[in-house]
XYZ file of C-alpha atoms in Angstrom:
427
model
C 4.292 37.325 -18.712
C 1.745 38.465 -15.983
C 0.171 40.801 -18.766
C 0.332 38.467 -21.609
C -1.072 35.517 -19.662
C -2.269 36.914 -16.283
C -3.055 33.800 -14.659
C -0.296 31.746 -15.656
C 1.907 34.452 -14.629
C 0.779 34.886 -11.325
C 0.933 31.256 -10.676
C 4.611 31.239 -11.809
C 5.308 34.362 -9.729
C 3.924 32.493 -6.458
C 5.696 29.182 -7.330
C 9.059 31.221 -7.923
C 8.600 32.815 -4.318
C 7.648 29.508 -2.737
C 4.545 30.964 -1.675
C 5.832 33.819 0.263
C 3.844 37.229 -0.099
C 4.794 38.978 -3.284
C 3.953 42.732 -4.151
C 2.792 42.954 -8.007
C 3.811 46.051 -9.653
C 0.657 46.267 -12.308
C 0.036 49.870 -13.465
C -0.540 52.350 -11.056
C -0.998 50.155 -8.190
C 0.511 47.499 -6.404
C -1.315 44.635 -5.015
C 0.112 41.905 -2.637
C -0.399 38.237 -3.834
C -1.365 35.892 -1.031
C -0.778 32.280 -2.120
C 0.367 30.404 0.887
C -2.225 28.381 2.740
C -1.126 29.824 6.343
C -1.286 33.288 4.957
C -4.998 32.467 3.194
C -5.941 31.133 6.772
C -5.182 34.224 8.215
C -6.851 36.442 5.810
C -10.110 34.355 5.105
C -10.720 32.991 8.673
C -8.520 34.068 11.524
C -8.623 37.956 10.602
C -11.172 38.062 8.206
C -12.909 41.396 9.143
C -9.583 43.005 8.298
C -9.703 41.745 4.733
C -12.874 42.862 3.122
C -14.436 42.143 0.014
C -14.204 45.768 -1.012
C -11.881 48.160 -3.287
C -10.787 48.568 -6.508
C -10.805 44.802 -7.695
C -14.316 44.729 -6.700
C -15.710 47.404 -8.697
C -16.412 45.301 -12.017
C -18.358 42.482 -9.870
C -20.150 45.144 -7.851
C -21.370 46.818 -11.437
C -23.173 43.254 -11.704
C -24.024 42.281 -8.177
C -24.056 45.366 -6.242
C -24.608 45.043 -2.300
C -25.283 41.275 -2.257
C -24.749 38.288 -0.227
C -21.246 37.662 -2.165
C -19.902 41.236 -0.829
C -19.321 42.966 2.371
C -22.052 45.691 1.995
C -24.072 46.886 4.766
C -26.692 43.958 4.140
C -24.205 40.833 3.726
C -24.969 39.607 7.140
C -28.738 39.998 7.026
C -28.666 38.235 3.416
C -26.285 35.191 4.559
C -28.629 34.682 7.827
C -31.429 34.030 5.585
C -30.318 32.195 3.130
C -27.848 30.018 4.801
C -30.656 27.235 5.624
C -31.510 26.987 2.267
C -28.203 25.704 1.255
C -27.623 23.329 3.918
C -26.268 19.840 2.847
C -29.510 18.263 4.274
C -31.816 20.559 2.675
C -30.083 20.441 -0.721
C -29.988 16.644 -0.637
C -33.779 16.651 -0.216
C -33.740 18.347 -3.737
C -32.118 15.884 -5.449
C -35.045 13.803 -6.984
C -36.239 17.039 -8.498
C -32.819 18.079 -9.744
C -32.147 14.818 -11.436
C -35.377 14.919 -13.165
C -34.844 18.325 -14.557
C -31.416 17.713 -15.437
C -32.548 14.400 -17.438
C -35.007 16.537 -19.428
C -31.935 18.776 -20.356
C -29.956 15.762 -21.226
C -33.143 14.152 -23.400
C -32.891 17.410 -25.886
C -29.240 16.927 -26.798
C -28.724 16.038 -30.271
C -26.041 13.518 -30.882
C -23.590 13.891 -33.842
C -24.202 17.750 -33.954
C -21.465 20.089 -32.459
C -22.283 22.298 -29.843
C -20.594 24.747 -27.410
C -19.871 23.151 -24.154
C -20.218 26.261 -22.364
C -23.803 27.170 -23.422
C -25.128 23.565 -22.856
C -23.484 23.063 -19.715
C -24.939 26.498 -18.569
C -28.362 25.962 -19.976
C -28.756 22.623 -18.191
C -27.345 23.801 -15.086
C -29.550 27.089 -15.223
C -32.750 24.790 -15.561
C -31.920 22.445 -13.031
C -31.075 25.507 -10.512
C -34.172 27.576 -11.369
C -36.576 24.614 -10.817
C -35.149 23.645 -7.241
C -34.324 27.062 -6.014
C -36.658 29.544 -7.789
C -39.831 27.069 -8.012
C -42.168 27.988 -10.847
C -41.422 31.636 -10.517
C -39.198 32.013 -13.412
C -40.449 30.811 -16.879
C -38.784 28.724 -19.296
C -38.552 31.668 -21.488
C -37.022 33.770 -18.750
C -34.555 30.821 -18.014
C -33.352 31.050 -21.953
C -32.305 34.734 -21.591
C -31.066 34.799 -18.012
C -28.597 32.202 -18.747
C -26.816 33.720 -21.859
C -27.102 37.331 -20.026
C -25.293 35.946 -17.325
C -22.629 34.660 -19.369
C -22.214 37.750 -21.395
C -22.068 40.031 -18.420
C -19.073 37.737 -17.108
C -17.196 37.493 -20.145
C -17.343 41.077 -20.955
C -15.905 42.468 -17.714
C -12.459 41.219 -18.542
C -10.799 44.748 -19.312
C -12.400 46.145 -16.108
C -10.893 43.326 -14.401
C -7.799 43.898 -15.820
C -7.862 47.551 -15.500
C -9.752 47.830 -12.103
C -7.957 51.531 -11.777
C -9.792 52.943 -14.890
C -13.014 55.139 -13.670
C -16.335 53.856 -15.080
C -16.898 57.089 -16.810
C -13.979 56.076 -19.208
C -15.683 53.483 -21.462
C -13.570 50.129 -22.274
C -13.967 47.505 -24.522
C -17.047 44.946 -23.442
C -18.792 47.905 -21.437
C -21.790 48.062 -24.118
C -22.299 44.553 -23.997
C -22.070 44.317 -20.118
C -24.674 46.990 -19.734
C -26.881 45.060 -22.346
C -26.785 42.001 -20.102
C -27.298 43.600 -16.854
C -30.427 44.980 -18.385
C -31.734 41.663 -19.422
C -30.895 40.395 -15.734
C -32.725 43.273 -14.343
C -35.718 42.834 -16.668
C -35.995 39.410 -15.648
C -35.594 39.516 -11.798
C -37.315 43.083 -10.910
C -40.843 41.574 -12.105
C -40.511 38.543 -9.955
C -39.364 40.645 -6.792
C -42.891 42.863 -7.578
C -45.217 39.586 -7.984
C -43.645 37.926 -4.983
C -44.257 40.955 -2.799
C -47.701 40.996 -3.747
C -48.297 37.168 -2.889
C -46.408 37.310 0.288
C -45.928 33.533 -0.116
C -44.491 31.139 2.862
C -43.136 28.991 0.416
C -39.445 27.774 0.543
C -38.226 29.228 -2.621
C -35.641 31.917 -2.516
C -37.393 34.843 -3.772
C -40.078 34.241 -1.145
C -37.544 33.766 1.630
C -35.833 36.968 0.818
C -39.159 38.948 0.578
C -39.836 37.659 4.249
C -36.485 38.528 5.171
C -35.722 41.710 7.567
C -32.792 43.673 7.886
C -30.749 44.244 11.491
C -33.498 47.213 12.147
C -36.494 44.973 11.031
C -37.038 46.435 7.851
C -37.878 44.869 4.497
C -35.086 44.549 2.070
C -35.395 46.904 -0.776
C -35.918 45.978 -4.337
C -32.385 46.928 -5.377
C -30.997 44.488 -2.433
C -33.237 41.647 -3.384
C -32.094 42.034 -7.218
C -28.560 41.771 -6.079
C -28.901 38.896 -4.086
C -30.937 37.104 -6.220
C -28.407 37.886 -8.967
C -25.564 36.592 -6.872
C -27.396 33.500 -5.479
C -28.123 32.610 -9.169
C -24.545 33.350 -10.384
C -23.042 30.909 -7.669
C -25.512 28.137 -8.350
C -24.887 27.822 -11.873
C -21.580 29.134 -12.692
C -19.443 27.030 -10.774
C -20.918 23.797 -12.293
C -21.338 25.207 -15.868
C -17.464 26.196 -15.786
C -16.131 23.142 -14.201
C -18.334 20.856 -16.492
C -16.732 22.771 -19.510
C -13.393 22.330 -18.432
C -14.076 18.657 -18.003
C -14.264 17.497 -21.543
C -10.788 18.694 -22.603
C -9.268 17.107 -19.581
C -11.251 13.707 -20.298
C -9.919 14.171 -23.966
C -6.340 14.585 -23.028
C -6.450 11.880 -20.112
C -8.057 8.586 -21.862
C -7.093 6.513 -19.246
C -8.977 8.754 -16.643
C -12.099 8.917 -19.292
C -11.929 5.037 -19.634
C -11.879 4.523 -15.772
C -14.929 6.925 -15.327
C -17.285 5.549 -17.857
C -16.538 1.942 -16.649
C -17.445 3.498 -13.047
C -20.802 4.874 -14.253
C -21.954 1.679 -16.591
C -21.241 -0.420 -13.765
C -23.134 1.807 -10.900
C -25.779 2.960 -13.106
C -26.793 -0.200 -14.929
C -29.872 0.168 -16.566
C -31.365 2.365 -13.869
C -31.244 6.154 -13.334
C -28.993 8.436 -11.753
C -30.389 9.457 -8.650
C -29.710 10.065 -4.819
C -29.175 6.169 -4.469
C -26.572 6.474 -6.872
C -24.532 9.357 -6.076
C -22.571 7.993 -3.190
C -21.516 4.980 -5.008
C -19.850 7.429 -8.038
C -16.603 7.903 -5.815
C -14.146 8.093 -8.972
C -16.404 10.939 -10.346
C -16.174 12.614 -7.131
C -12.396 12.473 -7.023
C -12.490 13.817 -10.951
C -14.529 16.545 -10.054
C -12.259 17.956 -7.160
C -9.427 17.463 -9.319
C -11.109 19.389 -12.088
C -11.904 22.217 -9.493
C -8.439 22.221 -8.269
C -6.886 22.879 -11.732
C -9.908 25.241 -13.092
C -11.714 26.667 -9.932
C -14.436 28.858 -11.193
C -13.865 31.709 -8.806
C -10.401 32.138 -9.630
C -9.937 35.502 -7.734
C -10.780 36.467 -4.086
C -9.522 40.006 -3.791
C -9.857 41.742 -0.583
C -8.953 45.402 0.859
C -6.940 45.394 4.243
C -8.589 47.732 6.634
C -5.638 47.852 9.619
C -1.942 47.824 9.316
C -0.300 44.460 10.351
C 2.506 41.859 9.722
C 1.807 38.871 7.766
C 4.534 36.573 6.743
C 7.335 39.038 7.659
C 5.820 41.626 5.422
C 3.986 44.839 6.724
C 0.825 45.506 5.040
C -0.580 48.712 5.420
C -4.510 49.774 5.851
C -5.883 50.401 2.325
C -3.582 47.935 0.502
C -5.167 45.740 -1.960
C -4.651 42.006 -1.429
C -5.112 39.177 -4.323
C -6.031 35.604 -3.263
C -6.362 33.083 -6.039
C -7.360 29.505 -5.847
C -5.915 29.075 -9.391
C -2.568 30.006 -7.847
C -2.538 28.392 -4.748
C -3.782 25.069 -6.099
C -0.429 25.051 -8.442
C 2.107 25.335 -5.473
C 4.587 22.604 -5.478
C 4.831 22.484 -1.761
C 0.995 21.425 -1.487
C 0.558 19.634 -4.653
C 3.367 17.511 -5.945
C 3.502 18.071 -10.063
C 0.586 20.678 -9.723
C -0.092 20.927 -13.439
C -0.700 17.077 -13.879
C -4.214 16.245 -13.567
C -4.096 13.404 -11.117
C -7.728 12.404 -9.392
C -5.945 9.952 -7.116
C -5.079 12.970 -5.071
C -8.707 13.164 -3.647
C -8.719 9.300 -3.161
C -10.775 8.446 -0.062
C -8.456 7.425 2.995
C -5.478 9.128 1.713
C -3.127 10.214 4.547
C -1.157 12.857 2.575
C -3.956 15.462 2.530
C -2.763 19.103 1.825
C -3.021 21.849 4.250
C -6.967 22.745 4.554
C -6.317 26.013 3.004
C -4.222 24.665 0.041
C -7.758 23.781 -1.834
C -10.402 26.400 -1.830
C -12.521 26.147 -5.074
C -15.638 27.590 -2.877
C -13.528 29.838 -0.628
C -13.139 29.451 2.946
C -14.273 31.286 6.295
C -17.361 33.273 6.717
C -17.508 33.951 3.044
C -17.648 30.215 2.121
C -19.647 29.701 -0.925
C -23.483 28.799 -0.277
C -23.735 27.054 -3.444
C -21.009 24.095 -2.565
C -23.442 21.391 -1.558
C -25.437 22.230 -4.572
C -22.663 21.773 -6.649
C -21.597 18.423 -5.154
C -25.149 17.001 -6.308
C -25.856 18.872 -9.431
C -22.346 18.113 -11.208
C -22.394 14.405 -10.861
C -25.726 14.044 -11.742
C -25.054 15.864 -14.992
C -22.024 14.421 -15.593
C -23.321 10.579 -15.022
C -26.427 11.394 -16.546
C -24.690 12.441 -20.051
C -21.676 9.717 -19.904
C -24.579 7.210 -19.277
C -26.186 8.122 -22.499
C -23.075 9.328 -24.646
C -19.375 9.485 -25.309
C -17.821 12.906 -25.962
C -15.516 13.954 -28.711
C -13.780 17.299 -28.787
C -14.258 19.183 -32.155
C -11.960 21.974 -31.442
C -8.190 21.352 -30.881
C -6.433 22.800 -27.711
C -4.708 24.081 -25.826
C -7.581 26.044 -24.252
C -5.682 29.037 -22.417
C -7.737 30.461 -19.309
C -9.437 33.842 -19.917
C -9.520 35.560 -16.325
C -12.974 36.957 -16.616
C -15.702 37.225 -13.867
C -15.272 33.244 -13.827
C -12.674 31.165 -15.073
C -13.333 30.652 -18.799
C -11.294 29.389 -21.811
C -10.440 32.127 -24.162
C -10.997 29.606 -26.995
C -14.408 28.014 -27.523
C -14.756 24.612 -26.466
C -16.800 22.528 -29.061
C -17.781 18.767 -28.739
C -19.818 16.229 -30.131
C -21.703 13.254 -28.570
C -21.906 9.972 -29.735
C -24.578 7.439 -28.390
C -23.131 4.758 -26.069
C -23.517 1.454 -27.899
C -24.664 -1.712 -25.839
């Protein structure tokens, strides 16, 4: 089962084990599967320096992102320190007006009655919004149009590398050629931006300028390669979660018409004839619940692999130094002990004021601990702006029929293309 349907199989294994630590027998290596929130709290927060983002599982990601803020390379701490102020809740909230305007422009370009690929469209609009507010005018519309698809191709083409992490890079696997081509496109966009930013030495708030001004622990400028890796990571963190989550939202609404009806009603009531803006977002409470539940079932970052650096005991199991550990929000989010009837989509789990909140580490769509995703605040503004703006104008209908099995690539995508069509809202 784990081989035929990896994520569904892992979830079944964890549920059968009641969240206890399981040693997986996958080819020539045997990683430990950690799924219980107590164990995740230990690995991601309590003893996180003994669980590094390194090792066999990280090789496919490192091929794309290198020594970036997303990994535990030598420059991680320096990059995190520079970028943290640019992703605080207050700073991101200050970008709401500009982000709303950019998203509206993207939504205005949608053509009702014409089928389209949901992932491509969500990615295109999210990319435009992120580039506008985080990268300023440094990335042109033409560059944005090629950057989004290239990142998508890189993520989807690393599937075999993720499934077979023990295969050396010198041995070709399906998808390698597409991956290398996409990585080259990313490089062709990012490196010229870095060279131009070094010439300008701007004190502007955009991410590229901030990284050019940054210094490492020894006071040196970051190398071009380090800047490239950080920028590629930031772009992915800021766009992928939103695009992936919103792609899964449309089949969810199709399968749950009662949820869709309540969501439409809230958006119509809250927005009325006015815009979707900063004043609107706090009032869209049910939309917030829907998005959080969508992230529970379909977290974009489905895997958080770690390399254990010291031998110790966890949950009654001795884990030796050098062992590979697999942590998967997709799996933990499906544990019956913490999520009753876990496969059912139920936004009421996140209703304000509920007292039966699960364990803090039972829900981690953005990770946890020192590696908590920098883009989480961006998601909680960008995603509702996009959904509310779209549903204010249209009612979506699926063109392709489910089910839509998950594909454990770089992010959690559907194996089958999710196509939809938009019908204008009639008043």
